[in-house]
Short mmCIF file of C-alpha atoms in Angstrom, two decimals:
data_model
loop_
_atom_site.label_atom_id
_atom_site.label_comp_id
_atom_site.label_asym_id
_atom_site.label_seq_id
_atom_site.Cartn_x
_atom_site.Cartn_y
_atom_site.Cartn_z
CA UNK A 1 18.98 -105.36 25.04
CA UNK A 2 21.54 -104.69 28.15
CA UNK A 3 19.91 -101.73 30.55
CA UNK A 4 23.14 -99.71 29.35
CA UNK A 5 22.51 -99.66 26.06
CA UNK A 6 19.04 -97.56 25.64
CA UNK A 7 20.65 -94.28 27.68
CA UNK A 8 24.01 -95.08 25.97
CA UNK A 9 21.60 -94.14 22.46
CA UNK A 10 19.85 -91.62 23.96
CA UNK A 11 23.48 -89.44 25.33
CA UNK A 12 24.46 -90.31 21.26
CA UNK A 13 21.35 -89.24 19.49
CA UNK A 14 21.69 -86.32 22.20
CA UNK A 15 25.58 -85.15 20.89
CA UNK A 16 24.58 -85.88 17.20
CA UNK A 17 21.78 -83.70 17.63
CA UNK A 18 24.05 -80.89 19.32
CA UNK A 19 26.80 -81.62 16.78
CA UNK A 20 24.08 -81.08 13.77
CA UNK A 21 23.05 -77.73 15.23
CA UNK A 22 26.41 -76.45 15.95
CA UNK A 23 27.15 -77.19 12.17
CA UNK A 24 23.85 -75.61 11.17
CA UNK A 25 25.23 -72.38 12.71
CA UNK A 26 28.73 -72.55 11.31
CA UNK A 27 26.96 -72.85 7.72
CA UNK A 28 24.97 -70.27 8.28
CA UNK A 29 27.76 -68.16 9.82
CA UNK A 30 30.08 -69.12 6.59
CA UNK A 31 27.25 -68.12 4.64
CA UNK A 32 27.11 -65.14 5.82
CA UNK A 33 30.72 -64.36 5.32
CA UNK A 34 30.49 -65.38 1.98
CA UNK A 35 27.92 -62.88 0.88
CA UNK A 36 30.23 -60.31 3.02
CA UNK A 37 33.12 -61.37 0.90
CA UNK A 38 30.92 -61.17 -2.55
CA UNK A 39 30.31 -57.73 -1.94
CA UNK A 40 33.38 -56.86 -0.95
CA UNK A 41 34.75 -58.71 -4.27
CA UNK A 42 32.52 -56.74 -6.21
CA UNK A 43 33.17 -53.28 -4.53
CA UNK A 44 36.93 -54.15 -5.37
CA UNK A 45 36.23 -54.86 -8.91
CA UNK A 46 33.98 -51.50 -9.35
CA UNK A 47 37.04 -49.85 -7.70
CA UNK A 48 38.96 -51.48 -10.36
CA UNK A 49 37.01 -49.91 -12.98
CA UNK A 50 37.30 -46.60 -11.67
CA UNK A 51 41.02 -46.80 -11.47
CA UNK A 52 41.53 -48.43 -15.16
CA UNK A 53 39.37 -45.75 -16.50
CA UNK A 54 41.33 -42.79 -14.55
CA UNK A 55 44.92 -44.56 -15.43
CA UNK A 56 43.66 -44.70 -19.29
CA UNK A 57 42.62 -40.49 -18.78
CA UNK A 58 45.77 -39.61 -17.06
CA UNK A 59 47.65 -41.72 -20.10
CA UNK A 60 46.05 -39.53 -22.71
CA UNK A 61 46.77 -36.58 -21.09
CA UNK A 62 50.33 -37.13 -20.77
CA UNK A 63 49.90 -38.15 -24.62
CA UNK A 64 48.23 -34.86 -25.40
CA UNK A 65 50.83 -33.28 -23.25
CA UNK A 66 53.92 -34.64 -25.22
CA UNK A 67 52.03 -33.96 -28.28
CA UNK A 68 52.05 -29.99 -27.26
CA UNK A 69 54.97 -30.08 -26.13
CA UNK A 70 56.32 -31.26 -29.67
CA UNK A 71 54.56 -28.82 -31.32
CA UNK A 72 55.56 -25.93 -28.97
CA UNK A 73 59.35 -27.30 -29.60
CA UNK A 74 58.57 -27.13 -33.20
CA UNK A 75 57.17 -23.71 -33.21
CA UNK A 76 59.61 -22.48 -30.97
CA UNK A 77 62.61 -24.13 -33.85
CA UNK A 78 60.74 -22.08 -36.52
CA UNK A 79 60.86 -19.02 -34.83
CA UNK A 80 64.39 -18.94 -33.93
CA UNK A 81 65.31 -20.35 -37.40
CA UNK A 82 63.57 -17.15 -38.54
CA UNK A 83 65.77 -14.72 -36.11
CA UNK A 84 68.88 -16.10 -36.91
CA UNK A 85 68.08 -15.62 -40.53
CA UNK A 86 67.04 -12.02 -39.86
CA UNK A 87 70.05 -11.62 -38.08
CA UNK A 88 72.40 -12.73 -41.02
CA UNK A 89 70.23 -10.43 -43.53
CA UNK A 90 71.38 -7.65 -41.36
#
């Protein structure tokens, strides 16, 4: 074996070893983020929820809302059909 070659191994093994740990940490770094992002996800999609749920309230009270209004309107039709018929008895 040439003299160079045993320290030529050793400075390889030596950066492999370096490069192995460096990706160790960026795995556990992405890791990390990953379970950051998860929760994140799933606070989004519990927001989600909340929002659906208040959109589908707010929808049925507009509904109910229409729906008194209609039958305020119709009320409000009676009544003044009664006056004017009053008004031509008189």
């Amino acid at each position: 074996m040439n003299e160079n070659t045993l320290p030529q191994l050793e400075q390889l093994i030596e950066k492999i070893i370096d490069k192995n740990n460096q990706l160790k940490s960026q795995i556990t770094e992405l890791a990390e983020q990953k379970a950051g992002l998860a929760q994140q996800v799933a606070e989004l999609a519990e927001q989600k929820a909340l929002l659906v749920d208040e959109n589908e309230t707010f929808q049925l009270e507009v509904l109910e809302g229409e729906e008194k209004q209609k039958q305020t309107n119709n009320v409000l039709t009676a009544l003044l059909a009664k006056l004017q018929s009053a008004e031509e008895l008189s």
